[in-house]
Every structure is written in C-alpha cells, then in structure tokens.
C-alpha cells in the first residue's frame, strides 16, 4: 500500500497549488478576455504550470522566484527555437533530440538547473508543433513573460513556504554537538549517557537523503563542493568522536588532551563561521596543534616512553578526529572565502580551491560523459523518448500533439517496471478524466462563462491532489484542467477529451518502448557495476598508502593538481588515486539514483529468503546470516581510502623501521589489497577481512614507530569494518571498529 502523505506534505502541496493557480489565472484571463490573444493565453497558462508543477523548483519563495527569473531567458530561447523548427517534422524532431539531451545532461551541474529541466523542455514542446506560425512569436513570448512574472510575484506573496534550514546550519548544529563531546573528553569525565548514539544520529542527519531538495549542496561550483566536503568530514568527525567516547579514557595523556582542546575550539569556531556564512580564521591553529601532538606524543627525542597498545590506539583515534576537524575547517573557509590557497594541506584533497568556476562545471560534465554514467543514460533515454514522441505525433498529425510529449515527459521513469506502473495508473486516470470532461463539454456546450468559473477551482484541486496521489489522479485532473482551458480559447466538442485519451495512450506507448529498450533496469545493475569498479580502483591505493606511510614513496604527492581532483603525478600511485576519485564520483551518482527508485526506497538492503519473503536490512539480520551488500558502506570505504591516501603519508615516516614492522606493513598491505579485490566480486557471505595487529614491540622499538604503526592499524581497521559491512558479511557487529566507527555518509 502506498504511503499516505504527511500533514506537512499536504499543506505544502496546497500552498503550491494556490500559488500556481493564482499565477496561471493572472496571466490567462487578461490575455484571453481583455487582449483577445489566445496564443498569449496558452503560454501564460502553461508557464506557471511548467515552473510550478512540472518542475517544482526547490527552496524558499524568494529563491524560487530568483530561479524562475534566471530561467526566463532560457524559456524564451527555447520558445524561439521551437517556433522556428516547427517548419517541418524532422527539424522539430532533431531540435527535440538536442534540447532533451542538453537540458537533462546539463542538470548534473546543480539542483536549481535540475529542478527547471522538465519545465524548460515544455517551452520547446509547446512551440515546435504546427502550425508553423513565426508571426505568433511575439504573442508567445508575451505569454511566457506574463506567466513568468505572475509566478514570480506569487512565489513571494501568496502563501510562501517557510524556508528550510540551510545545510550549513545543520553542519553547524552537528559541530556544536561535537564541541560538547570533545569538551567532556578533555575534562576526563565519563561521557553522558547516549553521547555516542547522539553523535552518530547527528552524522546520519547530514546525509543528503535527509535534506530538503533545495538545501542539498550538489552543484558543481566551489561553494557547493566545499559544503559537501565539509558535511562529509563532519560525519567522519562525529563518528570518530562517538568511537572515542566508547573507549576507556586514558588518564594523564596531556598530548591527547591538548589536541582535543584544539578540536573543541575548531568545532566551535567553524560552527560560528557557518552560522554567519563567513570564512573563519583558517585551520592553521589546529594544524599547528597536530604537528605538536605528533612530536609530543612520543616523548622527548631519544626517550623510551612506555605506552600500552590501548594508549596508542587512543592517541591515533584522537589524531583522526583532529584531521577531520582540519578538513571541515578548510572546506568551510573555501566555501565562503572564495579561491584561497591551501597552505600545508594535501592539495589533492582540496583540488577545487584554485580552480575557476567554468572549469569546475566542465569537470563535472566531462566526468559524466560516459556510457556508464546514469546521468548520461537518463539524458539519452529522455532525449530519444521525446524525439520519438515528436516524430510519431508529427507523422500521425495528431491534434494537440504536444500532449503526447507531455505524457512522455511526466511518466518517464528510470526503470521499465516503474514506467509501466506509472503508465498503467495514468491511462486509468486519463480515461476517467476524459469521461468527466466529455460530459462537461456536452453539458456546458459553448457557455464560456461556465468554463471560466470552473478553471481556477479545477487547477487548485488538480495541482494539490495530483502530486500527492500519483499519476492516476494527476492525469485525470489535468485532463479536466486542459479541457476547461481550451474550451475558453476556441470552440470545442466532447471530441477534445477523446483527443486527450489518444494522445496520452500514444505517449504512454512511446514511453514504455523507451523504458524497455534504453537501460530498462535503472541504476540497480549500474550501481553494482560501479561499486565493483570503485573497489578495484581503490585496492592499489590501500597498498600504496600503507607502503608510503611506513617509509615508501608518498601517494599522490608532488605533482600538479588535475581538474578532476587528483594529483597530476606520473607514478602508478598517482594514477590509482586519480582513477579512484573518478570511480567514486560515478558510484555516488549511480547510488543516488538507485536510492530514488521505488524498490530501493522500500527495501534498501532486503533480499528474499527461501520462502520469497523479504528480510530486513543488514542491521536487522541475526548473527550468521548472509546479508545483501551495503553500497553505502562501500562508498564510505572509498572515502576513507582517499582520506588515508591524503593524510597518512604526512606522518613522520621512519626509514629505520624494525624488520618485523616492515614485514607486517608489507603483509598487511598485500592482505588488504587482496581482500578489496575479492570484495569487488561481492561473493556470497561477504569478506571476513580483519587485519592482524602489528607485532609486539620490543624494548628497543622507538616510540615514533609505535605511533606510526598504530595510525596504520586504526586506518586499516576502519577500512576492514566498512568492507565487511559493504559486502554483507554476516558477522559484522553493530559496534564499530575502535578509532574509526561506521561512517554514515
């Protein structure tokens, strides 16, 4: 059974319906009755529908109004292009193919553009159908201007929605919680009950899936990239703090206490900078404290400070918390400080800092210009479907043929099953709506006043109920809206409802055909494939990082930074880092679409048992049961790999590691690489990878060697935990690996 809309969703839909209906009426009635320009009236009616219903622009009222204003020139250009290319069917089809692909593919650059794409496509669709009448272009543009201006005013003045909390405010609140947790650790007292759970819950609250569409920093620009990185680093920070609060405190560790004070101050200052939306003082202070911690935790040079393994793990975990705090601090400064240099930090981690905005957008587009990109797949599917619909409508000379393309535009889904479900419901709704519309047209006849009185109430109901109740209600009610609107523009009969049914059936058939032929299984198979490719790319990075941290060649160090975010070095480690970054972006895109598809939303990690019933998510399975792969944990694993590649080689490497330590590092690196490669095949039962601890120290082992080995151990332990979860290993506990935690990005 479908989930019923919440009260907040119902109220929001009612407000949106009121704004769109008021804007449509404000443009339609004067054009139709005062100016006596039916063409202007049609475009004035459909402009608010395009930007208010077909493309519900995210964000508060003022931001939506600004987005509509920015989109108006593009809407005018598409209207001009459609009017010119309506000269014959093939030119209109070619234009539809180009427009459909460019708009859908370009939506990857940011949420505002993505929100306006279907509406912008509607302007070309309306204009590209016969009759070829370039002399009506002024009227069409006037209608677009009237409808757009009315919608801008209504977005601000008519039942404006309360603004959603910005993402930066959510990061600031989470950092405030981290500040309090770090303060309690500094004082040495036991953490409050449920502190670890609150920290992890706050981290989960920063996931994009938990944010309103209008507040997600998913754009290609510097600010969005930096805020997204700040959110990811904040999730790691609170996750690592949660693990730290679950460890037994170490008394008398002055170096760790001093560094935790720095983390506390960095969290408080960064939260304040986020609330003011201004750059802070920079991460230099916490960086200096990290350098001092690395020097002081081992004691004076030449000294032999006895430290237990528990103390070493505590100190390494504190260091990971501080590193995450540096990342958050730097990312926030980049978000609000513009193109600033990044001194003393891994340039590859903040590759976008000195890159121009145009270059950042080109990088985003170029990275998705591949057949394996779900963005590319969606753009091709949408463009081909709309072009085919335009060809069919033009070849069959269907009256009101733009309804065919509108059907494809509104019912297209990313899987064939979802498309069939939407089409089936839409056909039923359209038939019911056409029956009612036919009766209305027969009963009212040419009484234009009746249609004029019914249009606004019908729009209110259609635009409020349709988005909440699904395709059947949406198509049925929209059939009534267009019937009452067109009945005021030109004489119509009950055959108008019949044309609507024929057009919707034609569009449904085209949409189903494209859904079956073009990537019919959506992102499910692509997600699994991209996760496997990500693991294979990350495997050599794990080994190279371990070797570099224990005295080998640095990973990704020294070369100029390429536009895709990696070091431009020439060594194999540099190429592996660059490839892993690319694979990570592709996997994130596939997973994002996968989580929007109905089967994934209902049961994100379920799988059928022998009786065909669905079992719960990995966290619900009992011990010893095989579990489905958790793709989110795989993404977390890759993010940890990249963080380790950036930061671990920055520790003080010792060229005089004892033979036993060198042997352990080499064996651990090979074992980790082999486990990651096995995980790429997602074997049944998962990967039971648990790195063995480093060798027991001897009285002659230097303190800095012990610290270095503990840092590597904590990192490998975190990777192993994510790898077991990501491959669905049945023995993955709910508890987290010491010093690392289970990331929930």
XYZ file of C-alpha atoms in Angstrom:
745
model
C 0.000 0.000 0.000
C 1.269 3.442 -0.889
C 2.383 5.605 1.985
C -0.057 8.344 2.796
C 1.235 11.924 2.545
C 2.022 13.643 5.807
C 0.252 16.751 7.047
C 3.277 18.890 6.152
C 3.302 17.481 2.610
C -0.417 18.115 2.238
C -0.113 21.695 3.447
C 2.880 22.288 1.186
C 1.007 20.911 -1.818
C -1.952 23.166 -1.044
C 0.252 26.244 -0.866
C 1.971 25.365 -4.119
C -1.375 24.759 -5.825
C -2.633 28.149 -4.663
C 0.464 29.944 -5.979
C 0.431 28.197 -9.363
C -3.328 28.610 -9.810
C -3.174 32.314 -8.937
C -0.272 32.884 -11.340
C -1.923 30.925 -14.157
C -5.201 32.795 -13.724
C -3.422 36.166 -13.536
C -1.901 35.592 -16.948
C -4.591 33.545 -18.679
C -7.750 35.573 -18.072
C -6.421 39.010 -19.172
C -4.840 37.521 -22.294
C -7.933 35.541 -23.240
C -10.639 38.084 -22.378
C -9.057 41.542 -22.333
C -6.408 41.226 -25.035
C -8.270 38.559 -27.030
C -4.983 36.785 -27.772
C -5.491 33.011 -27.391
C -1.847 32.209 -28.156
C -0.673 34.525 -25.398
C -3.267 32.987 -23.062
C -1.975 29.448 -23.690
C 1.632 30.365 -22.910
C 0.611 32.469 -19.907
C -1.276 29.441 -18.575
C 1.449 26.866 -19.138
C 4.391 28.947 -17.869
C 3.340 28.725 -14.180
C 2.437 25.076 -14.717
C 5.887 24.419 -16.189
C 7.852 26.002 -13.337
C 5.390 25.350 -10.526
C 4.021 21.845 -11.148
C 6.041 20.100 -13.824
C 9.300 21.466 -12.373
C 8.700 22.295 -8.719
C 11.747 24.487 -8.126
C 13.266 23.707 -4.697
C 13.950 26.239 -1.964
C 12.057 29.067 -0.239
C 9.863 31.526 -2.103
C 12.476 34.185 -2.819
C 14.939 31.615 -4.094
C 12.304 30.001 -6.318
C 11.363 33.416 -7.675
C 15.018 34.137 -8.444
C 15.360 30.763 -10.163
C 12.326 31.472 -12.361
C 13.787 34.860 -13.286
C 17.096 33.246 -14.263
C 15.299 30.573 -16.261
C 13.119 33.020 -18.190
C 15.765 33.839 -20.856
C 16.260 30.120 -21.483
C 12.493 29.642 -21.741
C 12.320 32.473 -24.279
C 15.185 31.000 -26.332
C 13.536 27.574 -26.366
C 10.250 29.157 -27.430
C 12.004 30.890 -30.307
C 13.827 27.681 -31.299
C 10.656 25.615 -31.200
C 8.770 28.201 -33.258
C 11.483 28.238 -35.931
C 11.943 24.438 -36.066
C 8.211 23.765 -36.363
C 8.630 24.336 -40.104
C 8.635 20.549 -40.624
C 8.555 17.372 -38.556
C 12.197 16.323 -38.997
C 13.646 19.664 -37.946
C 11.391 19.653 -34.872
C 12.496 16.085 -34.057
C 16.177 16.991 -34.378
C 15.689 20.023 -32.159
C 13.832 17.913 -29.587
C 16.704 15.416 -29.519
C 19.284 18.131 -28.903
C 17.210 20.090 -26.405
C 16.234 16.973 -24.460
C 19.810 15.730 -24.148
C 21.458 19.072 -23.391
C 18.983 20.068 -20.693
C 18.824 16.671 -18.985
C 22.573 16.116 -19.103
C 23.336 19.659 -18.015
C 21.179 19.170 -14.916
C 24.147 17.402 -13.317
C 25.684 20.822 -12.696
C 23.322 21.769 -9.907
C 19.939 21.292 -8.225
C 18.466 24.571 -9.488
C 19.049 23.652 -13.120
C 17.867 20.109 -12.469
C 14.657 21.450 -10.982
C 13.820 23.531 -14.049
C 14.653 20.990 -16.769
C 11.168 19.481 -17.374
C 9.617 22.940 -17.381
C 12.159 24.289 -19.849
C 11.576 21.308 -22.118
C 7.875 22.118 -22.099
C 8.516 25.504 -23.728
C 10.188 23.874 -26.716
C 7.461 21.215 -26.847
C 4.680 23.800 -26.948
C 6.345 25.837 -29.689
C 7.590 23.070 -32.005
C 4.159 21.807 -33.076
C 2.193 23.003 -36.103
C 1.003 25.320 -37.294
C 4.289 26.855 -38.328
C 3.472 30.437 -37.391
C 6.564 32.578 -36.785
C 4.307 35.627 -36.839
C 2.847 34.495 -33.481
C 6.262 34.560 -31.800
C 5.666 37.972 -30.136
C 2.431 36.671 -28.640
C 4.159 33.529 -27.389
C 6.967 35.470 -25.752
C 4.423 37.853 -24.230
C 2.606 34.890 -22.717
C 5.855 33.493 -21.301
C 6.649 36.891 -19.793
C 3.154 37.303 -18.305
C 3.090 33.823 -16.807
C 6.644 34.090 -15.507
C 6.084 37.497 -13.922
C 2.864 36.324 -12.279
C 4.597 33.243 -10.880
C 7.496 35.310 -9.512
C 5.079 37.581 -7.650
C 3.004 34.679 -6.349
C 6.050 32.751 -5.135
C 6.885 35.667 -2.857
C 3.435 36.953 -1.920
C 0.947 34.047 -1.976
C 1.271 31.585 0.931
C 5.071 31.497 0.849
C 6.588 28.348 2.297
C 8.736 28.709 5.410
C 12.405 28.448 4.470
C 14.134 25.134 5.035
C 17.170 25.160 7.340
C 20.241 25.576 5.122
C 22.758 22.761 5.013
C 25.388 24.957 6.631
C 23.109 25.377 9.666
C 22.793 21.620 10.001
C 26.572 21.250 9.840
C 26.910 23.997 12.446
C 24.488 22.235 14.803
C 26.380 18.958 14.401
C 29.682 20.695 15.083
C 28.140 22.189 18.221
C 27.359 18.669 19.411
C 30.927 17.629 18.561
C 32.226 20.631 20.520
C 30.370 19.485 23.638
C 31.533 15.884 23.233
C 35.174 16.978 22.841
C 34.844 19.206 25.923
C 33.645 16.275 28.018
C 36.578 14.177 26.808
C 39.010 16.955 27.720
C 37.616 17.103 31.251
C 38.230 13.399 31.578
C 34.832 12.567 32.987
C 32.619 9.818 31.639
C 30.595 10.902 28.613
C 26.922 11.463 29.112
C 24.563 8.548 28.515
C 23.771 8.125 24.851
C 26.511 10.511 23.701
C 27.817 8.104 21.076
C 24.316 7.461 19.771
C 23.547 11.176 19.509
C 26.788 11.802 17.650
C 26.086 9.057 15.124
C 22.485 10.181 14.717
C 23.686 13.720 14.026
C 26.047 12.356 11.390
C 23.232 10.444 9.734
C 21.189 13.645 9.746
C 23.775 15.269 7.450
C 23.212 12.745 4.675
C 21.771 14.339 1.545
C 18.828 11.948 1.639
C 17.798 13.615 4.917
C 17.905 17.138 3.465
C 15.208 19.023 1.542
C 15.968 19.155 -2.165
C 16.535 22.886 -2.043
C 19.258 22.745 0.611
C 21.471 19.970 -0.759
C 24.889 21.264 -1.900
C 25.078 19.132 -5.036
C 26.160 21.812 -7.512
C 29.417 21.851 -9.424
C 30.559 25.235 -8.102
C 33.150 25.816 -5.414
C 30.720 26.664 -2.615
C 28.623 23.544 -3.092
C 31.673 21.318 -3.430
C 33.196 22.774 -0.282
C 29.973 22.470 1.736
C 29.540 18.882 0.568
C 33.094 18.112 1.660
C 32.518 19.880 4.976
C 29.422 17.761 5.564
C 31.253 14.544 4.737
C 34.176 15.441 7.010
C 31.761 16.406 9.790
C 30.129 12.985 9.540
C 33.525 11.372 9.944
C 34.359 13.715 12.814
C 31.287 12.893 14.914
C 31.581 9.212 14.013
C 35.181 9.103 15.234
C 34.257 11.081 18.352
C 31.497 8.543 19.031
C 34.056 5.741 18.847
C 36.353 7.706 21.133
C 33.630 8.131 23.769
C 33.136 4.358 23.746
C 36.791 3.694 24.505
C 38.119 3.600 28.041
C 39.636 7.046 28.704
C 43.388 7.349 29.072
C 44.431 9.273 32.162
C 47.415 11.587 32.141
C 47.760 11.787 28.336
C 48.470 15.502 28.176
C 49.244 15.457 24.421
C 45.843 13.985 23.568
C 44.052 16.359 25.930
C 45.729 19.369 24.344
C 44.806 18.210 20.852
C 41.214 17.578 21.935
C 41.115 21.172 23.203
C 42.144 22.238 19.719
C 39.374 20.091 18.220
C 36.880 21.657 20.631
C 37.939 25.179 19.642
C 37.970 24.337 15.917
C 34.447 22.902 16.098
C 33.117 25.955 17.938
C 34.811 28.456 15.617
C 33.753 26.600 12.477
C 30.141 26.375 13.676
C 30.149 30.124 14.256
C 31.604 30.772 10.788
C 28.892 28.604 9.233
C 26.102 30.406 11.053
C 27.461 33.756 9.869
C 28.202 32.380 6.353
C 31.665 33.940 6.514
C 35.155 32.464 6.387
C 36.838 31.817 9.695
C 40.398 32.319 10.815
C 41.602 29.274 8.904
C 42.848 25.853 10.018
C 46.389 26.982 10.808
C 45.978 26.755 14.600
C 44.642 23.197 14.627
C 47.307 22.222 12.083
C 49.997 23.519 14.419
C 48.493 21.550 17.274
C 48.511 18.384 15.164
C 52.190 18.914 14.427
C 52.877 19.464 18.130
C 50.870 16.360 19.021
C 52.858 14.212 16.620
C 56.066 15.472 18.147
C 54.997 15.281 21.794
C 53.066 12.012 21.940
C 56.306 10.093 21.506
C 58.105 11.976 24.276
C 61.466 13.750 24.066
C 63.802 12.636 21.250
C 65.764 9.575 22.259
C 63.462 8.780 25.173
C 61.733 5.453 25.673
C 58.221 6.272 26.873
C 56.351 3.040 27.655
C 52.836 3.101 26.218
C 50.340 0.311 26.105
C 48.573 -0.719 22.934
C 45.363 0.821 24.303
C 47.072 4.186 24.715
C 48.499 4.014 21.205
C 45.058 3.335 19.730
C 43.550 6.166 21.788
C 46.143 8.628 20.517
C 45.757 7.511 16.910
C 41.988 7.901 17.161
C 42.380 11.398 18.614
C 44.627 12.192 15.660
C 41.948 11.032 13.164
C 39.414 13.296 14.894
C 41.766 16.268 14.568
C 42.442 15.526 10.904
C 38.687 15.554 10.235
C 38.432 18.871 12.089
C 41.119 20.349 9.812
C 39.212 19.165 6.754
C 35.956 20.717 7.977
C 37.669 23.983 8.866
C 39.406 24.260 5.500
C 36.316 23.330 3.478
C 34.190 25.950 5.250
C 36.806 28.628 4.605
C 36.847 27.660 0.920
C 33.046 27.740 0.754
C 32.837 31.338 1.935
C 36.335 32.631 1.269
C 36.499 32.092 -2.479
C 39.617 30.960 -4.320
C 42.055 30.811 -1.441
C 45.396 28.993 -1.382
C 45.640 25.881 0.768
C 48.909 26.006 2.641
C 50.424 22.945 4.265
C 47.500 20.656 3.362
C 47.183 17.925 0.734
C 46.399 19.863 -2.433
C 44.654 16.836 -3.909
C 42.071 16.847 -1.105
C 41.066 20.442 -1.915
C 41.794 20.367 -5.636
C 38.929 22.756 -6.433
C 40.315 25.571 -4.253
C 42.057 27.478 -7.048
C 40.007 26.197 -9.982
C 37.780 28.589 -11.910
C 34.018 28.158 -11.827
C 33.840 27.438 -15.554
C 36.475 24.745 -15.190
C 34.583 23.191 -12.283
C 31.437 22.899 -14.378
C 33.383 21.441 -17.300
C 34.953 18.869 -14.984
C 31.502 17.792 -13.783
C 30.194 17.476 -17.341
C 33.272 15.692 -18.652
C 33.246 13.227 -15.780
C 29.715 12.104 -16.666
C 30.205 11.969 -20.426
C 30.461 8.194 -20.451
C 28.059 5.373 -21.159
C 28.432 4.143 -17.580
C 27.121 7.378 -16.113
C 23.482 7.235 -15.028
C 23.273 10.944 -15.846
C 24.281 10.190 -19.430
C 21.864 7.253 -19.554
C 18.966 9.349 -18.311
C 19.761 12.121 -20.775
C 19.854 9.694 -23.697
C 16.673 7.936 -22.572
C 14.793 11.217 -22.157
C 16.043 12.772 -25.395
C 15.293 9.704 -27.513
C 11.868 9.272 -25.947
C 10.857 12.878 -26.566
C 12.251 12.867 -30.103
C 10.426 9.635 -30.932
C 7.225 11.037 -29.473
C 7.592 14.169 -31.599
C 8.161 12.027 -34.701
C 5.087 9.890 -34.006
C 2.867 12.870 -33.216
C 4.037 14.716 -36.330
C 3.764 11.708 -38.620
C 0.254 10.846 -37.435
C -0.755 14.528 -37.495
C -2.327 14.273 -34.041
C -4.357 17.218 -32.828
C -2.843 18.731 -29.677
C 0.168 16.511 -30.311
C 2.169 18.248 -27.605
C 0.130 16.167 -25.125
C 1.993 13.125 -26.449
C 5.344 14.634 -25.481
C 3.953 15.925 -22.205
C 2.933 12.366 -21.353
C 6.429 11.065 -22.081
C 7.896 13.905 -20.050
C 5.741 13.293 -16.977
C 5.523 9.490 -16.969
C 9.086 8.555 -17.870
C 10.896 6.667 -15.100
C 14.386 5.207 -14.768
C 13.183 1.579 -14.879
C 10.795 -0.220 -17.194
C 8.807 -1.596 -14.239
C 8.331 1.852 -12.731
C 7.376 3.287 -16.132
C 4.774 0.573 -16.648
C 3.331 1.223 -13.201
C 3.079 4.963 -13.888
C 1.630 4.435 -17.373
C -0.967 1.971 -16.155
C -2.186 4.373 -13.484
C -2.065 7.353 -15.848
C -4.160 5.623 -18.505
C -6.841 4.766 -15.966
C -6.825 8.328 -14.655
C -6.921 9.833 -18.136
C -9.881 7.664 -19.169
C -11.799 8.725 -16.067
C -10.856 12.361 -16.551
C -11.791 12.247 -20.230
C -15.196 10.776 -19.391
C -15.934 13.568 -16.933
C -14.545 16.200 -19.323
C -16.669 14.853 -22.171
C -19.790 15.059 -20.053
C -18.849 18.591 -19.016
C -18.286 19.712 -22.616
C -21.566 18.169 -23.726
C -23.490 19.711 -20.843
C -21.977 23.202 -20.947
C -21.651 23.408 -24.699
C -20.456 26.851 -25.720
C -21.123 28.504 -22.349
C -17.701 30.048 -21.930
C -18.618 31.554 -18.575
C -19.054 28.083 -17.082
C -15.541 27.079 -18.069
C -14.143 30.389 -16.828
C -15.713 29.807 -13.404
C -14.521 26.201 -13.190
C -10.905 26.663 -14.304
C -9.415 28.043 -11.076
C -11.133 25.531 -8.717
C -10.077 22.705 -11.011
C -6.491 23.926 -11.052
C -6.474 24.167 -7.260
C -7.676 20.597 -6.889
C -5.500 19.194 -9.672
C -2.267 20.838 -8.549
C -2.858 19.968 -4.888
C -4.104 16.388 -5.218
C -2.172 15.223 -8.289
C 1.384 15.442 -6.882
C 0.283 13.682 -3.682
C -1.894 10.899 -5.052
C 0.117 9.788 -8.069
C -0.213 9.555 -11.874
C -3.844 8.416 -11.972
C -5.162 11.450 -10.128
C -2.655 13.783 -11.758
C -3.549 12.786 -15.336
C -7.275 12.622 -14.703
C -7.476 16.028 -13.055
C -5.100 17.617 -15.566
C -7.400 16.379 -18.342
C -10.186 18.420 -16.780
C -7.916 21.461 -16.477
C -6.830 21.484 -20.111
C -10.383 20.793 -21.299
C -11.809 23.772 -19.434
C -8.899 25.976 -20.520
C -9.049 25.170 -24.231
C -12.841 25.453 -24.223
C -12.381 29.164 -23.458
C -9.924 29.735 -26.302
C -11.688 28.078 -29.221
C -14.955 26.233 -29.837
C -14.595 22.599 -28.718
C -16.731 19.484 -28.511
C -16.537 16.286 -26.499
C -14.002 15.100 -29.111
C -11.363 17.171 -27.265
C -11.485 14.635 -24.427
C -11.178 11.852 -26.997
C -8.056 13.521 -28.466
C -6.591 13.752 -24.990
C -7.042 10.000 -24.471
C -5.472 9.176 -27.845
C -2.504 11.444 -27.171
C -1.915 10.049 -23.683
C -2.128 6.473 -24.968
C 0.336 7.313 -27.739
C 2.738 8.973 -25.328
C 2.430 6.071 -22.907
C 3.299 3.600 -25.643
C 6.366 5.621 -26.634
C 7.451 5.966 -23.005
C 7.092 2.234 -22.421
C 9.065 1.440 -25.572
C 11.940 3.646 -24.484
C 11.762 2.271 -20.968
C 12.129 -1.284 -22.249
C 14.867 -0.577 -24.801
C 17.015 2.033 -23.014
C 18.584 0.832 -19.743
C 15.357 -0.835 -18.531
C 16.679 -1.863 -15.114
C 17.530 1.604 -13.922
C 20.515 2.113 -11.665
C 20.459 -1.253 -9.873
C 22.836 -3.096 -12.196
C 24.874 0.041 -12.853
C 25.261 0.641 -9.130
C 26.627 -2.836 -8.533
C 28.959 -2.489 -11.515
C 30.194 0.934 -10.429
C 30.778 -0.281 -6.863
C 32.855 -3.174 -8.167
C 34.874 -0.807 -10.358
C 35.368 1.505 -7.369
C 36.724 -1.299 -5.206
C 39.112 -2.464 -7.930
C 40.403 1.077 -8.347
C 40.814 1.589 -4.584
C 42.662 -1.675 -3.918
C 46.098 -0.486 -5.125
C 45.618 2.822 -3.287
C 45.260 0.934 0.005
C 48.534 -0.856 -0.563
C 50.369 2.221 -1.842
C 49.199 4.284 1.134
C 50.340 1.671 3.638
C 53.737 1.433 1.976
C 54.077 5.219 1.774
C 53.123 5.702 5.419
C 55.757 3.221 6.586
C 58.643 4.646 4.632
C 57.954 4.088 0.934
C 57.102 6.524 -1.856
C 54.355 9.057 -0.976
C 50.934 8.590 -2.505
C 49.803 11.346 -4.853
C 52.467 13.676 -3.612
C 54.185 16.369 -5.519
C 52.555 16.600 -8.928
C 50.306 19.430 -10.031
C 46.647 19.006 -9.295
C 44.467 17.987 -12.221
C 40.971 19.267 -12.721
C 39.366 16.017 -11.620
C 40.755 16.448 -8.178
C 43.771 14.205 -8.193
C 47.452 14.736 -8.247
C 48.900 15.075 -11.663
C 51.912 12.918 -10.878
C 53.211 10.300 -13.195
C 53.620 7.367 -10.816
C 51.253 4.404 -10.549
C 50.052 5.572 -7.128
C 49.053 8.936 -8.574
C 47.137 7.270 -11.377
C 45.399 4.990 -8.882
C 44.323 7.974 -6.758
C 43.017 9.785 -9.844
C 41.111 6.709 -11.034
C 39.634 6.071 -7.591
C 38.355 9.631 -7.387
C 36.672 9.275 -10.761
C 35.165 5.897 -9.842
C 33.933 7.339 -6.552
C 32.055 10.158 -8.316
C 30.458 7.710 -10.752
C 29.461 5.323 -7.973
C 27.955 8.166 -5.951
C 25.829 9.185 -8.934
C 24.617 5.635 -9.523
C 23.808 5.110 -5.880
C 21.960 8.435 -5.660
C 19.635 7.396 -8.493
C 19.309 3.861 -7.149
C 18.013 5.205 -3.844
C 15.317 7.211 -5.654
C 13.877 4.147 -7.392
C 10.795 2.631 -5.725
C 12.194 -0.835 -4.971
C 15.286 0.660 -3.349
C 13.309 3.135 -1.262
C 11.042 0.437 0.057
C 13.742 -2.073 0.951
C 17.195 -0.586 0.554
C 19.027 -3.741 1.632
C 16.448 -6.509 1.649
C 16.684 -9.794 -0.154
C 14.234 -12.686 -0.430
C 14.627 -15.762 1.691
C 13.723 -19.258 0.545
C 10.044 -18.589 1.007
C 10.248 -15.488 -1.166
C 9.725 -13.085 1.689
C 11.863 -10.045 2.242
C 14.206 -9.966 5.182
C 15.333 -6.847 6.889
C 18.283 -4.602 6.377
C 21.777 -5.682 7.397
C 21.342 -4.248 10.846
C 18.250 -6.375 11.353
C 19.710 -9.712 10.353
C 20.710 -12.103 13.074
C 24.222 -13.457 13.556
C 25.418 -15.884 10.959
C 23.004 -14.854 8.219
C 24.292 -13.743 4.844
C 23.291 -10.188 4.070
C 22.922 -8.113 0.975
C 25.824 -5.820 0.033
C 25.508 -2.383 1.579
C 26.507 0.031 -1.177
C 26.569 2.989 1.186
C 29.280 1.271 3.235
C 31.236 0.726 0.017
C 31.134 4.459 -0.667
C 32.248 5.102 2.895
C 35.115 2.662 2.391
C 36.321 4.523 -0.689
C 36.094 7.870 1.111
C 38.237 6.512 3.942
C 40.743 5.206 1.436
C 41.101 8.665 -0.076
C 41.410 10.362 3.320
C 44.152 7.923 4.288
C 45.915 8.462 0.974
C 45.932 12.211 1.616
C 46.924 12.174 5.282
C 48.722 9.007 6.353
C 51.874 9.646 4.308
C 52.112 13.017 6.078
C 53.087 11.310 9.339
C 56.753 11.171 10.203
C 57.910 8.130 8.275
C 60.896 6.307 9.660
C 63.442 4.758 7.314
C 64.691 2.563 10.161
C 61.561 0.553 10.900
C 62.396 -2.776 12.511
C 62.294 -5.720 10.130
C 59.259 -7.166 11.886
C 57.352 -3.898 11.489
C 58.293 -3.582 7.832
C 57.254 -7.176 7.253
C 53.914 -6.571 8.976
C 53.269 -3.443 6.925
C 54.020 -5.236 3.674
C 51.893 -8.252 4.569
C 49.028 -6.073 5.814
C 49.109 -4.032 2.594
C 49.032 -7.151 0.413
C 46.306 -8.754 2.506
C 44.180 -5.586 2.375
C 44.616 -5.206 -1.365
C 43.681 -8.839 -1.960
C 40.608 -8.529 0.275
C 39.413 -5.436 -1.576
C 39.841 -7.160 -4.928
C 37.856 -10.155 -3.677
C 35.187 -7.817 -2.373
C 34.751 -6.363 -5.866
C 33.094 -9.651 -6.878
C 30.614 -9.379 -3.955
C 30.958 -13.064 -3.025
C 28.104 -14.689 -1.084
C 28.705 -14.282 2.601
C 30.880 -11.197 2.196
C 34.554 -10.728 3.009
C 35.673 -11.667 6.553
C 38.673 -9.345 6.423
C 40.229 -8.394 9.758
C 43.787 -7.093 9.610
C 46.130 -8.656 12.118
C 47.668 -6.328 14.700
C 51.250 -5.153 14.344
C 53.983 -7.140 16.057
C 54.505 -6.719 19.762
C 57.047 -4.006 20.440
C 60.457 -4.792 21.772
C 62.254 -2.689 24.405
C 64.300 -1.180 21.595
C 61.341 -0.136 19.396
C 61.356 3.686 19.014
C 58.186 5.425 20.272
C 57.527 7.116 16.938
C 57.478 3.702 15.255
C 54.801 2.520 17.669
C 52.713 5.619 16.923
C 53.111 5.159 13.204
C 52.064 1.518 13.333
C 49.048 2.417 15.472
C 47.961 5.048 12.923
C 48.117 2.486 10.135
C 46.345 -0.117 12.279
C 43.443 2.228 13.058
C 43.053 3.134 9.388
C 43.144 -0.480 8.200
C 40.708 -1.467 10.933
C 38.254 1.191 9.767
C 38.588 0.006 6.182
C 38.029 -3.604 7.234
C 34.856 -2.662 9.112
C 33.445 -0.831 6.096
C 34.482 -3.662 3.790
C 32.727 -6.296 5.881
C 29.582 -4.180 6.018
C 29.751 -3.280 2.338
C 29.972 -6.906 1.214
C 27.266 -8.102 3.590
C 29.405 -10.258 5.850
C 27.116 -11.903 8.451
C 29.457 -11.320 11.393
C 29.585 -7.539 11.073
C 28.540 -6.322 14.508
C 26.593 -3.216 15.281
C 29.558 -1.963 17.257
C 32.242 -0.112 15.406
C 35.918 -0.644 14.929
C 37.959 1.104 17.544
C 39.091 4.504 16.496
C 37.148 4.513 13.265
C 33.458 3.962 13.615
C 30.920 3.214 10.967
C 30.581 6.179 8.651
C 27.089 7.020 7.502
C 27.731 9.385 4.672
